Structure formats: C-alpha cells, structure tokens
XYZ file of C-alpha atoms in Angstrom:
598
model
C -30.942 -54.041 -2.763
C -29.647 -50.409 -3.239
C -30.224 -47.553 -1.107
C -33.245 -46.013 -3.989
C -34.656 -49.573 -3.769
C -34.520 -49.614 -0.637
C -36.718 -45.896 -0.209
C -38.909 -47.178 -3.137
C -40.532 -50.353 -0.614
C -40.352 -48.369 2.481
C -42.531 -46.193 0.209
C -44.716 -48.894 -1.136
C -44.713 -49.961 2.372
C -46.394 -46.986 3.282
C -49.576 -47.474 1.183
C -50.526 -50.578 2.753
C -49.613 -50.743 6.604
C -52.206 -49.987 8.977
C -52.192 -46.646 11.131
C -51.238 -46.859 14.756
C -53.639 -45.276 17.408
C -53.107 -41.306 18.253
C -50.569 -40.446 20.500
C -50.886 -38.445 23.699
C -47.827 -36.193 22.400
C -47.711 -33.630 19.541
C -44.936 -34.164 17.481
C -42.781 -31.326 15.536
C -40.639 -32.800 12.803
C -41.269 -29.780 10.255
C -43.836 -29.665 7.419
C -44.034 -30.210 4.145
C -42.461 -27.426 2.032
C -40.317 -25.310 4.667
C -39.203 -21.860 3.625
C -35.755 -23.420 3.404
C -37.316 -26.496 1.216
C -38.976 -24.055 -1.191
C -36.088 -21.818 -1.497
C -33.393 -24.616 -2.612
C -36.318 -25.590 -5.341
C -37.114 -22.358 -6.187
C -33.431 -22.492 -7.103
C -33.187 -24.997 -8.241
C -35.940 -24.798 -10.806
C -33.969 -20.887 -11.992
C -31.624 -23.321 -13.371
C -33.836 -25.126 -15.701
C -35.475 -22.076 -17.185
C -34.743 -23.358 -20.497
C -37.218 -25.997 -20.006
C -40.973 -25.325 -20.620
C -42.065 -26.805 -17.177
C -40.388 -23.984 -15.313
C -42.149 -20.855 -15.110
C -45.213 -23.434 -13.967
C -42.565 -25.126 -11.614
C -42.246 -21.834 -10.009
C -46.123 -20.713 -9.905
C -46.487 -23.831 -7.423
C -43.567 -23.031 -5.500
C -45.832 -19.517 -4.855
C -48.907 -21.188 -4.261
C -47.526 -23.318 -1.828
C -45.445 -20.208 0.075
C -49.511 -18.524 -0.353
C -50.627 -21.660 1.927
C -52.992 -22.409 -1.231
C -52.433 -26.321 -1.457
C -55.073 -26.484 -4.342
C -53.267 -23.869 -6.570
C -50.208 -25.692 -5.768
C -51.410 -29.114 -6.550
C -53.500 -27.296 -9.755
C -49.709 -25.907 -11.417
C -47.795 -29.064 -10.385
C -49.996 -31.056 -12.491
C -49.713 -28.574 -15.333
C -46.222 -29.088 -15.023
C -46.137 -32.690 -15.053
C -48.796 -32.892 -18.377
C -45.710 -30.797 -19.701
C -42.385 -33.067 -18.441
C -43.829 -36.220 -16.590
C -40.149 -36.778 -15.715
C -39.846 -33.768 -13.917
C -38.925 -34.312 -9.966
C -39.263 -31.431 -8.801
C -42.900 -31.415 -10.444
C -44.022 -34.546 -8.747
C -42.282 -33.508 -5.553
C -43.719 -30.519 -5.663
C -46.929 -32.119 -6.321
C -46.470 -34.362 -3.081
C -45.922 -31.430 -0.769
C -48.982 -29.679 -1.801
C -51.417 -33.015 -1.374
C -49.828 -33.216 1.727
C -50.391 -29.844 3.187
C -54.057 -30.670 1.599
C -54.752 -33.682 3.521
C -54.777 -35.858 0.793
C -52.016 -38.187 2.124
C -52.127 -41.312 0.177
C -51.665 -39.322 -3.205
C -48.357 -37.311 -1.416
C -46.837 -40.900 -0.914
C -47.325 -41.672 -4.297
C -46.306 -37.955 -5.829
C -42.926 -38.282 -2.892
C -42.228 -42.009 -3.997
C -42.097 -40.964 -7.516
C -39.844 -37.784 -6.791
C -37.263 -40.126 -4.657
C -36.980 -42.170 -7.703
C -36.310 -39.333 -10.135
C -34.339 -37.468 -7.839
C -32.601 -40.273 -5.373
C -29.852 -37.760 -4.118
C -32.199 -35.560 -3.211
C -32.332 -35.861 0.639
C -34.972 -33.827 1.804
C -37.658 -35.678 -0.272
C -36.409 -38.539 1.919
C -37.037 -36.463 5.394
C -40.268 -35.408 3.482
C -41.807 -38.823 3.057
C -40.171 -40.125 6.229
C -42.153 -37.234 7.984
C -45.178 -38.389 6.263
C -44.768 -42.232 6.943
C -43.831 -41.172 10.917
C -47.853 -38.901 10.783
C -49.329 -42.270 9.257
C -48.078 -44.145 12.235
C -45.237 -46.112 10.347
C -42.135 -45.832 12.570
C -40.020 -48.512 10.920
C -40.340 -46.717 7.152
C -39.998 -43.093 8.427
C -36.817 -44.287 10.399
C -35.272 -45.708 6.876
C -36.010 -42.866 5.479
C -35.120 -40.076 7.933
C -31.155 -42.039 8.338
C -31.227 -41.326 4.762
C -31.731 -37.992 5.320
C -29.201 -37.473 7.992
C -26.385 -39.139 6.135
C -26.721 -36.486 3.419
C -27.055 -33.949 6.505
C -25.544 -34.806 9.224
C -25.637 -31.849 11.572
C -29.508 -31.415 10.534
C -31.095 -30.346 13.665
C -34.341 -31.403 11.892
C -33.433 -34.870 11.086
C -32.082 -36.084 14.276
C -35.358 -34.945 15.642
C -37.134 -36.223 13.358
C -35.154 -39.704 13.733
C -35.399 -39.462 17.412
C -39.465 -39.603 17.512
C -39.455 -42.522 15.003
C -37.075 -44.281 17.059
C -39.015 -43.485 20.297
C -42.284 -44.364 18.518
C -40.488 -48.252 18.558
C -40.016 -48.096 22.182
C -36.398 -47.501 22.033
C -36.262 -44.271 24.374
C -32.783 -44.457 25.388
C -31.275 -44.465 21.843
C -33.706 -41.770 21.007
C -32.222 -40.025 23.939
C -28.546 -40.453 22.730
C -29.681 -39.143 19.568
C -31.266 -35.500 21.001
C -28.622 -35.112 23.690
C -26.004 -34.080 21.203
C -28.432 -32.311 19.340
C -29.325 -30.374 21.630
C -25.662 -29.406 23.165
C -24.960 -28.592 19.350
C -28.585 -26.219 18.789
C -29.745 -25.292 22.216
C -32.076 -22.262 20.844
C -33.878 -25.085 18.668
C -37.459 -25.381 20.888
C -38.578 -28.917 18.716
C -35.497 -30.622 20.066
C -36.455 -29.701 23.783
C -40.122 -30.669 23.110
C -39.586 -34.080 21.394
C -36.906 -35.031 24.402
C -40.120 -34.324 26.601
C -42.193 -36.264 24.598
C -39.700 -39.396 24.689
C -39.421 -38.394 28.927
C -43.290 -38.027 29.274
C -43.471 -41.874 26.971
C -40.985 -43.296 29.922
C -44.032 -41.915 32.784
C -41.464 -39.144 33.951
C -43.778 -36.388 33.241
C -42.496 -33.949 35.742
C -39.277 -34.247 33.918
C -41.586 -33.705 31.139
C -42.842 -30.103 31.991
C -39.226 -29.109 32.608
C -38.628 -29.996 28.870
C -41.780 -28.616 27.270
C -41.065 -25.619 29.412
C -38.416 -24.729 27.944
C -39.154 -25.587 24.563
C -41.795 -22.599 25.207
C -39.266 -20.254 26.433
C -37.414 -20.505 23.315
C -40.677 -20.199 21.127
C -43.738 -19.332 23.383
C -45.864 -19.829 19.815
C -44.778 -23.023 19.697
C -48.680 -24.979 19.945
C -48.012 -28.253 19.874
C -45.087 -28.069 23.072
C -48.229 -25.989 24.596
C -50.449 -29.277 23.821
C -47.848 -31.514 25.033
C -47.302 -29.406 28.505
C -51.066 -29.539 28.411
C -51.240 -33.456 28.510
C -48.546 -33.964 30.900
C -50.186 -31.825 33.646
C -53.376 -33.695 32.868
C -52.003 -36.948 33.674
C -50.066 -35.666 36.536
C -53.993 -34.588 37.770
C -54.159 -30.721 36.697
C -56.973 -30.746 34.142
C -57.589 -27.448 34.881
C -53.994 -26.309 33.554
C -54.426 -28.647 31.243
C -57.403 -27.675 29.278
C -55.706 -23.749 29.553
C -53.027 -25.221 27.948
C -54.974 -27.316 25.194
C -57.333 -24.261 24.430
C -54.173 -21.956 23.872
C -52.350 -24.263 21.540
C -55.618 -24.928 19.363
C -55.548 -20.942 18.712
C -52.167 -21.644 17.282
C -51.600 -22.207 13.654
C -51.804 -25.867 13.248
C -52.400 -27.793 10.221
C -56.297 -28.960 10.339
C -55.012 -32.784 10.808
C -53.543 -31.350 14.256
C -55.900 -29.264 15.140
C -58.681 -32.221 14.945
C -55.769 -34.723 17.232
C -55.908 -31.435 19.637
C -59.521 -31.201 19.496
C -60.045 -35.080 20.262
C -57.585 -34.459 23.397
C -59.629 -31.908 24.313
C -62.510 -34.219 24.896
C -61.266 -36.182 27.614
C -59.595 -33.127 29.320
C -63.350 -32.116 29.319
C -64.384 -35.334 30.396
C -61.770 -35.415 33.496
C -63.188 -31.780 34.169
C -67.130 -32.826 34.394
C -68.099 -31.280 31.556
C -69.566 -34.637 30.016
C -71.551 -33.202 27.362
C -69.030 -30.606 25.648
C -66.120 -33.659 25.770
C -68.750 -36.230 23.611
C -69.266 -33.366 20.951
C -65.448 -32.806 21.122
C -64.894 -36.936 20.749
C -66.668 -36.370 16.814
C -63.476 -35.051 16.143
C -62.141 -38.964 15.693
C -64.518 -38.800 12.515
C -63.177 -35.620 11.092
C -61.918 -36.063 7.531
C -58.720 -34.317 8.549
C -58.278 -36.026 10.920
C -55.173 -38.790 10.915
C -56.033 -41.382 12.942
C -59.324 -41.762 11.196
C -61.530 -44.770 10.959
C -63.307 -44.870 7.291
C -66.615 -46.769 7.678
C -68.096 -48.181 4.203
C -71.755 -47.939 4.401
C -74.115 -45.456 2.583
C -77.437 -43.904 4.027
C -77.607 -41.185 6.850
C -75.781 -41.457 9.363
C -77.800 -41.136 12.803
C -76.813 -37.279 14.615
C -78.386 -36.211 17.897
C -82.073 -35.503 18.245
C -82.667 -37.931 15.302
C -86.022 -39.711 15.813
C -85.366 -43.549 15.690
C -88.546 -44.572 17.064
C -90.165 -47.514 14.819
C -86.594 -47.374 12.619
C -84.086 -49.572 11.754
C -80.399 -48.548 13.427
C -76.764 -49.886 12.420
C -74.457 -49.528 15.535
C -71.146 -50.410 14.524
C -68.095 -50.441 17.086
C -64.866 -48.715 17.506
C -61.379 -48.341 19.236
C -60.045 -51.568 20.838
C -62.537 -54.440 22.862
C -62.925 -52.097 26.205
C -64.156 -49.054 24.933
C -66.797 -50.869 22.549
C -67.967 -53.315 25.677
C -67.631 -50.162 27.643
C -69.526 -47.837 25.159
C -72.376 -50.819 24.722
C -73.096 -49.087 28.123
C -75.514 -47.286 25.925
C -77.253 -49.815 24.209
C -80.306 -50.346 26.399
C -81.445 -46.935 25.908
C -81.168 -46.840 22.280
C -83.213 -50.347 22.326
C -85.796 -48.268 24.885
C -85.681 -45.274 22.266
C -86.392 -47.557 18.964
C -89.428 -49.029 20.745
C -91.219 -52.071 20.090
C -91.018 -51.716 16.260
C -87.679 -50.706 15.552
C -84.798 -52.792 14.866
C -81.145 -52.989 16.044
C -78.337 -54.192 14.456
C -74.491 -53.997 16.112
C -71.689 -55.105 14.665
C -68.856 -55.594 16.871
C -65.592 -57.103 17.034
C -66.077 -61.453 16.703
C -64.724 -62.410 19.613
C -67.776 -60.051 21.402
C -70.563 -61.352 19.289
C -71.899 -64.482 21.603
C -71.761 -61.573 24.275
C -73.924 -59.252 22.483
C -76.123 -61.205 21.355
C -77.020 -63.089 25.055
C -76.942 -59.685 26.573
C -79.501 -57.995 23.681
C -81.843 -60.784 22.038
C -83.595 -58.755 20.469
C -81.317 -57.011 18.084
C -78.796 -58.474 14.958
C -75.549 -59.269 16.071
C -72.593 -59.692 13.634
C -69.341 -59.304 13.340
C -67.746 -55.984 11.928
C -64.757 -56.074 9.120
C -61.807 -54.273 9.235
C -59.578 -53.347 6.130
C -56.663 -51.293 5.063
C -57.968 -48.602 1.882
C -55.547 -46.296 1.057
C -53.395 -46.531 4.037
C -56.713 -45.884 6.216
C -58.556 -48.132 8.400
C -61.726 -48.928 7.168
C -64.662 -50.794 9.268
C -67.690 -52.283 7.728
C -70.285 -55.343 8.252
C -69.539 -57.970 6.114
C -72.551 -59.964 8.076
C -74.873 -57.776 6.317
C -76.484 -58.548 2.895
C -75.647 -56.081 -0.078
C -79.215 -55.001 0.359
C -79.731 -54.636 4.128
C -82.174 -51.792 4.725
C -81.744 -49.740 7.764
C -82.519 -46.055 8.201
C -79.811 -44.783 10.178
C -76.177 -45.639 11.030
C -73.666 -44.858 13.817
C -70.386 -45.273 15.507
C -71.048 -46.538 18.956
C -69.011 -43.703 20.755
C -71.148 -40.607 19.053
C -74.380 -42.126 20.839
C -72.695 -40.823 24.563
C -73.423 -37.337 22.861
C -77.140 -38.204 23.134
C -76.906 -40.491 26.289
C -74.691 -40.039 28.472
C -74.415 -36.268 28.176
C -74.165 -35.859 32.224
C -72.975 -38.162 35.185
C -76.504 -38.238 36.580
C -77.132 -40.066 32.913
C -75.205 -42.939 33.783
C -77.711 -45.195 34.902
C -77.105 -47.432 38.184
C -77.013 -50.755 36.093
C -75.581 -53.851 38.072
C -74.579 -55.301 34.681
C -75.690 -54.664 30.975
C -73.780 -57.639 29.488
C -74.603 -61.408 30.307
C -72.218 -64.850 30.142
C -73.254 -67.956 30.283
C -75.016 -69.432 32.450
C -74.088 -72.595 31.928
C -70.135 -71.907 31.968
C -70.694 -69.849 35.208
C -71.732 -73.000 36.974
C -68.810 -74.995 35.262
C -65.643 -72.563 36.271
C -67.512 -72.558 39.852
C -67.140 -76.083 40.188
C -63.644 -76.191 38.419
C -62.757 -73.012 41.215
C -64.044 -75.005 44.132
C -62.089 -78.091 43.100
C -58.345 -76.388 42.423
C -58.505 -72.865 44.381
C -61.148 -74.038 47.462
C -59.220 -71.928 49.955
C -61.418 -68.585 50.339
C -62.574 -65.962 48.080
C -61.618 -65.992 44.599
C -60.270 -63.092 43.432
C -59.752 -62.731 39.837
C -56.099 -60.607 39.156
C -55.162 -58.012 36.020
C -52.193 -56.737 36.360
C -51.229 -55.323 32.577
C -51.888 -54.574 29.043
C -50.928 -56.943 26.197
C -50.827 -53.554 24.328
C -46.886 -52.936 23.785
C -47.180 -49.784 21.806
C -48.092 -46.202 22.722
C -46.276 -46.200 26.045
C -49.082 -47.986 27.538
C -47.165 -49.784 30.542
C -47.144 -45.821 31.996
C -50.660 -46.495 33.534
C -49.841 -50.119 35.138
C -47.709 -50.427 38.114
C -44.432 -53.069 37.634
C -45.726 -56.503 39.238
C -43.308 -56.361 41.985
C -46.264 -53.890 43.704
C -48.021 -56.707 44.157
C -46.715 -58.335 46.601
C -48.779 -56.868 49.321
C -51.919 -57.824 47.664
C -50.457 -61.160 47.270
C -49.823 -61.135 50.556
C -53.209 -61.310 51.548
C -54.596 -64.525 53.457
C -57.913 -66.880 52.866
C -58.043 -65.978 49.291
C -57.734 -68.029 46.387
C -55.480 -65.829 43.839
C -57.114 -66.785 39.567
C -54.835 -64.956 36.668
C -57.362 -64.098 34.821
C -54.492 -61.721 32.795
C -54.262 -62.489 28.975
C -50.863 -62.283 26.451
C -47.759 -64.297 28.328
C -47.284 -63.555 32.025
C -45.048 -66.659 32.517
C -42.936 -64.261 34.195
C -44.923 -62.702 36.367
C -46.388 -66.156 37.933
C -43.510 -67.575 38.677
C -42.001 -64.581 40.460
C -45.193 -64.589 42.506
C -44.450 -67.902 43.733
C -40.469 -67.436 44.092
C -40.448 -63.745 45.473
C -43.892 -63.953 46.933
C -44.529 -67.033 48.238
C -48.050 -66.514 46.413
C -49.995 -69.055 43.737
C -51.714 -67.644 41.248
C -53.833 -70.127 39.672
C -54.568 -70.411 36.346
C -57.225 -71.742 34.856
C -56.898 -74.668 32.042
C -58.382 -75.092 28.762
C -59.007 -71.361 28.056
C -57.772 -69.023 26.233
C -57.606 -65.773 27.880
C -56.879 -63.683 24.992
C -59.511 -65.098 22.467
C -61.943 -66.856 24.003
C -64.216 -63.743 25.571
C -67.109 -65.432 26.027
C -65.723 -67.981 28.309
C -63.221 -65.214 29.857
C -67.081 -63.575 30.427
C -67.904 -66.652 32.230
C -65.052 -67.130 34.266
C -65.288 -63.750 35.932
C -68.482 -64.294 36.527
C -67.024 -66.899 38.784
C -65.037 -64.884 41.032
C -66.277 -63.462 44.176
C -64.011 -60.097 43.254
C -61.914 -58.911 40.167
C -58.758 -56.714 41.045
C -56.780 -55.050 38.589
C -56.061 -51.814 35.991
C -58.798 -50.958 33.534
C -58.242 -53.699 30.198
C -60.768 -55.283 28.130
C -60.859 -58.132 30.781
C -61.831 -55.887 33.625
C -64.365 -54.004 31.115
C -65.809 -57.422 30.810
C -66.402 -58.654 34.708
C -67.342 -55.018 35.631
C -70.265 -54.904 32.428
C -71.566 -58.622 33.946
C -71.962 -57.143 37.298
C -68.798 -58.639 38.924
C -67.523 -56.823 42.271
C -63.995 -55.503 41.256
C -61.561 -52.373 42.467
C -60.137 -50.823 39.596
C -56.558 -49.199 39.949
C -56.754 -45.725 38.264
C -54.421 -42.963 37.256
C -54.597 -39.436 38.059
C -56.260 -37.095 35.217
C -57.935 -40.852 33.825
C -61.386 -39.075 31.752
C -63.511 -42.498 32.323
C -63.603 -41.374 35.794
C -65.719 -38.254 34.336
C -64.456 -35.700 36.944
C -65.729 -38.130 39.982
C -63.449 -40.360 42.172
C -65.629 -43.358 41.691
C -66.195 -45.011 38.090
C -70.299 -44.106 36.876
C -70.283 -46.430 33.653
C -70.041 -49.234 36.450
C -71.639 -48.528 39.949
C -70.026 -51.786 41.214
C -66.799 -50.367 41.204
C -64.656 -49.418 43.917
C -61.905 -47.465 42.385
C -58.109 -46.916 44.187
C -55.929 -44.163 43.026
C -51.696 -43.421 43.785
C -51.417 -40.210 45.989
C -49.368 -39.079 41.985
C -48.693 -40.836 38.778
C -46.795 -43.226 39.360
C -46.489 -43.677 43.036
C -47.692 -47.176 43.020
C -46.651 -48.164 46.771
C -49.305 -46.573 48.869
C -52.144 -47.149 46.331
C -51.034 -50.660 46.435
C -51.039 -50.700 50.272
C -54.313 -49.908 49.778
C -55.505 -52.565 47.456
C -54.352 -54.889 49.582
C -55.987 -53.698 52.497
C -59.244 -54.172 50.801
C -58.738 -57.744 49.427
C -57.537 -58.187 52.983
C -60.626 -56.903 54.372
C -62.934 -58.565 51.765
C -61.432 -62.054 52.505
C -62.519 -61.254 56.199
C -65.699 -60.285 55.317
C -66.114 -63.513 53.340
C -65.296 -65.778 56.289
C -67.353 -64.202 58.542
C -70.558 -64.687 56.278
C-alpha cells in the first residue's frame, strides 16, 4: 500500500471508530489553520492567481484569520463549485468545519485535500490532530510520523506524536520523543506541558506541577497547562487550588469544544469541594453540542429539565458512562418513581447485562436494554426495546436527574441498598461458600480495573500491597475481581502464602446478575471503587472502599453518601499505598475478630 493509501484508510478509519472517554489532561497540539498554516497557503494560493478559484481561495484564508468559521466554510465552497479539484479549497474547507465544530465533515474536506495534495505535510499533522481530539491514537500517530518525516525538527509534530503515542500507553517512548525536543526548543511551553501530561498519566503528579509550571512561566496565557496544573493538584487533594486554577484557564481563549471538557472538569472539582448542586449543573456540559466526548441520544420529544412536573407522566431514563456510574446514578431512581406517583410510568434503559437487576430492584417500571452505535464518528445511545411508537412525555440521561435530586449531601438518602439480587442465587453461593471457603468470614476482594486505557491503574495500588490484608487470619479470601488476574492469584499463594478462592461456573465480567448474587454472599467486600464494588455496595453489602485523594464521589466528605454502608480508607497522598493498606488490613483483621466472637 503506498504512503497516500495509507493516509486515505487512516482517514476512512476515522469516520467510523468509536471516541475514547475524556481525558483528565488538556492537550496542545496546535489548531487548525495556524498563522504559519495560513500564511504558506495564502502563498501559496498568490501563485495560482491565474486561476478563477483564487481571489475566493484567499477571502477564506481572511475569514478564517477573522475567527469567522462560517464565512470561511461559506468562500471555500464557492471555491470548490468553481475548481472541485482544488486542494487548497477543500483543505481550506476542512480547517474551517473544524474550527466550527463540525468534525465529521473536516475529516472528509482533510481526507480529500491529502489526496489532492499528498506532499503536503501539514494537512497530514492537520487531520492527525483531528483524529488524536476524536480519541483515535493509532490514526493520528500514522499521520503525525508523516508529518515529521517531511519536518523533522517540527517542535509541533513531535508533540503532537508524543501525546498520540502516550494516549497508547507507551509513556516512555513518548518521553524519548519530548526529551530531545525539548533540549532543542526549551522556550516552547506545549512541549513542557504535554511531558507533564505523559508524567501526571504515569501517577507522578508532583513531577507533574514541576512541568506544567514551567510550561506557565514560558506562557502564563497558556489555559489548558493552567487546566492541567489544575487537575494535578486536585488529585494530589488541593481542590481548592484546583478549582482557582480551572476557573482561570476557562477565562482563557479556548475553542468552545475545550471550554465544555473544562467546564465538565469543573464539575467534579465542585463536587470534591461540597458544592453538590453547582457541580450537577456543571456535569450538563457532557451534553453540550460542542462538546467532544459527546453521547448523541436518538429519541424525539422533550427532554425532561429540572422543575419539570412528571407527576401522572410517562418518563424515559436512559443510562450513561460505563456500568458503575449508571448502577451508581440509579441511586436516584426511587425518588423519581416517588415523584411520578401512582399513575405515572417509568421506563430505563440500561446497559443488558444490568437489566435482570433493574428490573428485580424496580417492578414497577419498563426495563430494557439501551443500544449503542457509531453515527458520524459519535456515539449514539438509543432503546431499541422500545416500539417505533412508544409514547412517553419526557426523556432523560440518568446523570442530569442528580441536578434535581441529589443537589446537597443531606439529599443522599440513608438507603441500606436500592438494588436487589436474587434471592434464590444468594442462598446457592452461600452454600457453595460454606462448602469450599468454610474457614471464617468471607470477604469478597477487588483489587483493579479491567479498564486499560486512560491511565486508569493511577487510582489502584500494585497487588503486591496486599499482602498485609492477605495476611489476615480466620477469613476466607473470594476474588470476586473480573478480566484475567491469573497473575495476581498465583502470586498470592507463592509470595503470600494466601488462597484466594474463586468461585466456579461464573463469569465475573458478564454475568452481573449472578456477580449481584455472589456479593450478596459475602459477609464484607474490600476493594477500589469498579462496577463490581458499585454492585455489592447498591445491594446493601458491608464493604471498605479504597479511595484517592481529590476522588468527587466522596462529595467533599471523608465517608462515601451514595452508600451509607461504606467505610471508606484513604493513602496519607496519592499514591502512598503502604499505610492505607496497613490500614485495610487492620480492619479485615478486626472484622474477622468480630465475626468469631459473635
């Protein structure tokens, strides 16, 4: 395949891959139609004035250098009715649906430019930056090489390659990449800034503010470093700096897509302040047309806002974000069931391995399963349970109802459980846990995400922590972790001396409603907040959650309202997991105790 063949798929590719969820960082990787950009076409274009397209050529260059994206778009098309072969009209076309938000039409506008124009290297940086904002790593990295072979000192595209390398989990090339950037461009502030990002992705985020830091010093207008200094002090526990920080890069000039990402960051700095109510009408920001990350959901009708009287009506709740936050959002539900009455109706879609949950746990609504698709490079949710000409009167996301519910901590109510397994399977992995784990307590153990991407493994300590709580005598240890953790059980047993059992003929990844059951089971659930823990802690299971400093579900508090069963445990700093660890263990310790004296 040659090297414009090869650009052509990775742009195809782009039209069809699903997003990736928002990142804690703010990247810088330039923006569509630099001064330098416009100048070489603006040049460029003075030597075609013999052709008709030119003069209109020119009028979007000015519209674009006016920030007017729909004038620009407007005399890029005029140019293309004129020469529909022109490259610099189509990718002058792409960088002005860009700048307006209209992504999916820049791919196409850039993909056709890279074709016409195939030595044309920034077009290649253009719609690798583009790819790397619609969460496509692999494409934007193909594309951003090809940039850098053209220009290989291009203190621009080794950034720009660096984040879509980091964005694959590949930190240390990334690093290798910006060092001799930066030794070459030191007064460059994006370089410094995206080395903190790929520091503050590895958990080192006092590194971090030594990075962003700088970045500042060399630009102190530079908003999204100001973000990204914002985020790291939140998760080293300074929310206050943190939303100083947020609030000061938002009054930067940001492209709306940004400023939304900023806005929904925002929300849970607000959240980890106490200031419940202002983060939930900050969290709409999710739902904001500009905004990149963006979940389209295909239904017509109103949708439900605050204040809205539902009393007697018909409501669509539809879930959102990954399985934790929608059992952990569901949190709501009995109040909106209260609010509807006796003669409204409830419908929730939700994701299908959830639906047997829902629908013990609220009998008196419709349960189906939601739909997820790919339109336009966009993730798009619907109800495919529903009949073409299901009536309701409202529909919402699950998340905006916390505006109306859950607008203080005193809101949260003191519910022992909201969701329900069955009963039936309770009494069968009670039997099975008596039989093969007798010894003790059973104590159900998370230790991870099966989430790979988005740095995740930041918030969960490395399983050699463990070993104290492992440690622990008269207790019966059940994995109740999903994804493989081969690993991780047999160093138990060969570093720890400790069996963690396992229990047979489940499936802890896809079978929920059993996974529901089986917590049930235990006496306590131990572990890091995953849709697992969300699960036992929504059924009313005892279980210590290991937090993070600066974590929002907390809501400003040191214990965990949405579940008022939960003991939470926190490290002395992110990422000191030894004495937080010490102090899990003391508490299973004492627990077990407890348990044989009753």
């Amino acid at each position: 395949m040659s090297r414009q063949a090869q650009h052509s798929a990775s742009a195809q590719a782009l039209q069809t891959a699903a997003p990736t969820p928002r990142r804690l960082t703010a990247d810088s990787l330039g923006r569509a139609g630099s001064s330098d950009t416009l100048a070489k076409l603006n040049s460029a274009i003075g030597e075609l004035k013999a052709l008709s397209a030119a003069p209109l050529l020119q009028r979007a260059v000015e519209a674009i250098r006016a920030e007017d994206a729909k004038a620009g778009c407007d005399w890029a098309l005029k140019a293309l009715e004129l020469d529909e072969h022109s490259g610099f009209g189509w990718y002058l076309l792409g960088i002005a649906l860009e700048r307006a938000g209209d992504f999916a039409n820049s791919i196409a506008a850039y993909e056709s430019a890279l074709k016409l124009l195939p030595d044309h290297a920034e077009i290649a940086n253009d719609l690798g930056r583009l790819a790397f904002r619609l969460g496509m790593p692999p494409q934007a990295e193909d594309l951003f090489r090809h940039f850098l072979a053209r220009h290989p000192d291009h203190p621009e595209g080794a950034n720009n390659l660096a984040c879509a390398i980091r964005d694959q989990g590949r930190h240390g090339e990334a690093i290798e990449i910006l060092r001799p950037a930066i030794v070459k461009s030191p007064e460059i502030a994006m370089l410094w800034n995206t080395m903190g990002t790929v520091v503050s992705d590895q958990g080192d985020f006092v590194n971090a503010l030594v990075f962003f830091e700088e970045a500042l010093r060399l630009d102190p207008a530079f908003p999204k470093a100001r973000y990204n200094l914002g985020n790291a002090k939140l998760l080293l526990g300074d929310a206050e700096g943190a939303i100083v920080d947020c609030e000061a890069a938002m009054r930067g000039m940001l492209a709306e897509d940004e400023r939304q990402m900023m806005r929904l960051a925002r929300s849970t700095i607000l959240m980890a302040l106490g200031r419940i109510g202002e983060g939930w009408d900050d969290y709409e920001a999710r739902l904001h047309p500009q905004f990149n990350d963006r979940t389209q959901f295909l239904f017509e009708g109103p949708r439900w806002e605050p204040g809205c009287d539902i009393e007697g009506k018909t409501l669509l709740v539809v879930g959102e974000q990954g399985l934790g936050d929608e059992i952990l959002f569901a949190n709501t539900l009995p109040d909106v069931i209260e609010r509807l009455g006796p003669k409204g109706r409830l419908i929730v879609a939700v994701e299908t391995r959830l639906t047997p949950m829902f629908q013990r746990a609220f009998p008196q609504a419709e349960i189906g399963a939601h739909g997820t698709y790919i339109l336009g490079g966009r993730l798009a949710r619907g109800a495919p349970f529903l009949d073409a000409d299901a009536k309701f009167d409202f529909w919402t996301p699950i998340g905006s109802l916390l505006r109306e519910f859950r607008r203080s901590v005193e809101a949260y109510p003191a519910r022992d459980a909201y969701m329900a397994a069955d009963p039936a399977r309770i009494a069968y992995w009670r039997e099975i846990l008596e039989a093969e784990a007798p010894k003790g307590p059973k104590v159900g153990l998370l230790w991870k995400s099966a989430v790979s991407r988005d740095s995740r493994h930041r918030y969960f300590s490395p399983f050699a922590t463990w070993e104290p709580v492992l440690a622990q005598k008269g207790v019966s240890f059940v994995n109740l972790q999903y994804g493989d953790c081969g690993e991780e059980l047999a160093a138990a047993k060969r570093d720890f001396g400790a069996e963690i059992w396992s229990p047979p003929g489940v499936d802890l990844k896809q079978d929920l409603d059993d996974v529901a059951a089986l917590c049930c089971a235990m006496d306590l659930v131990v572990g890091f907040s995953n849709a697992t823990l969300n699960i036992a802690a929504a059924c009313g299971v005892p279980n210590y959650l290991i937090s993070t400093p600066g974590a929002w579900p907390r809501l400003g508090t040191t214990s965990y309202p949405w579940y008022p069963q939960t003991r939470v445990f926190l490290p002395p700093a992110f990422g000191e997991w030894e004495p937080v660890m010490a102090e899990v263990a003391d508490a299973v310790g004492a627990f077990a105790q407890a348990a044989e004296r009753e």
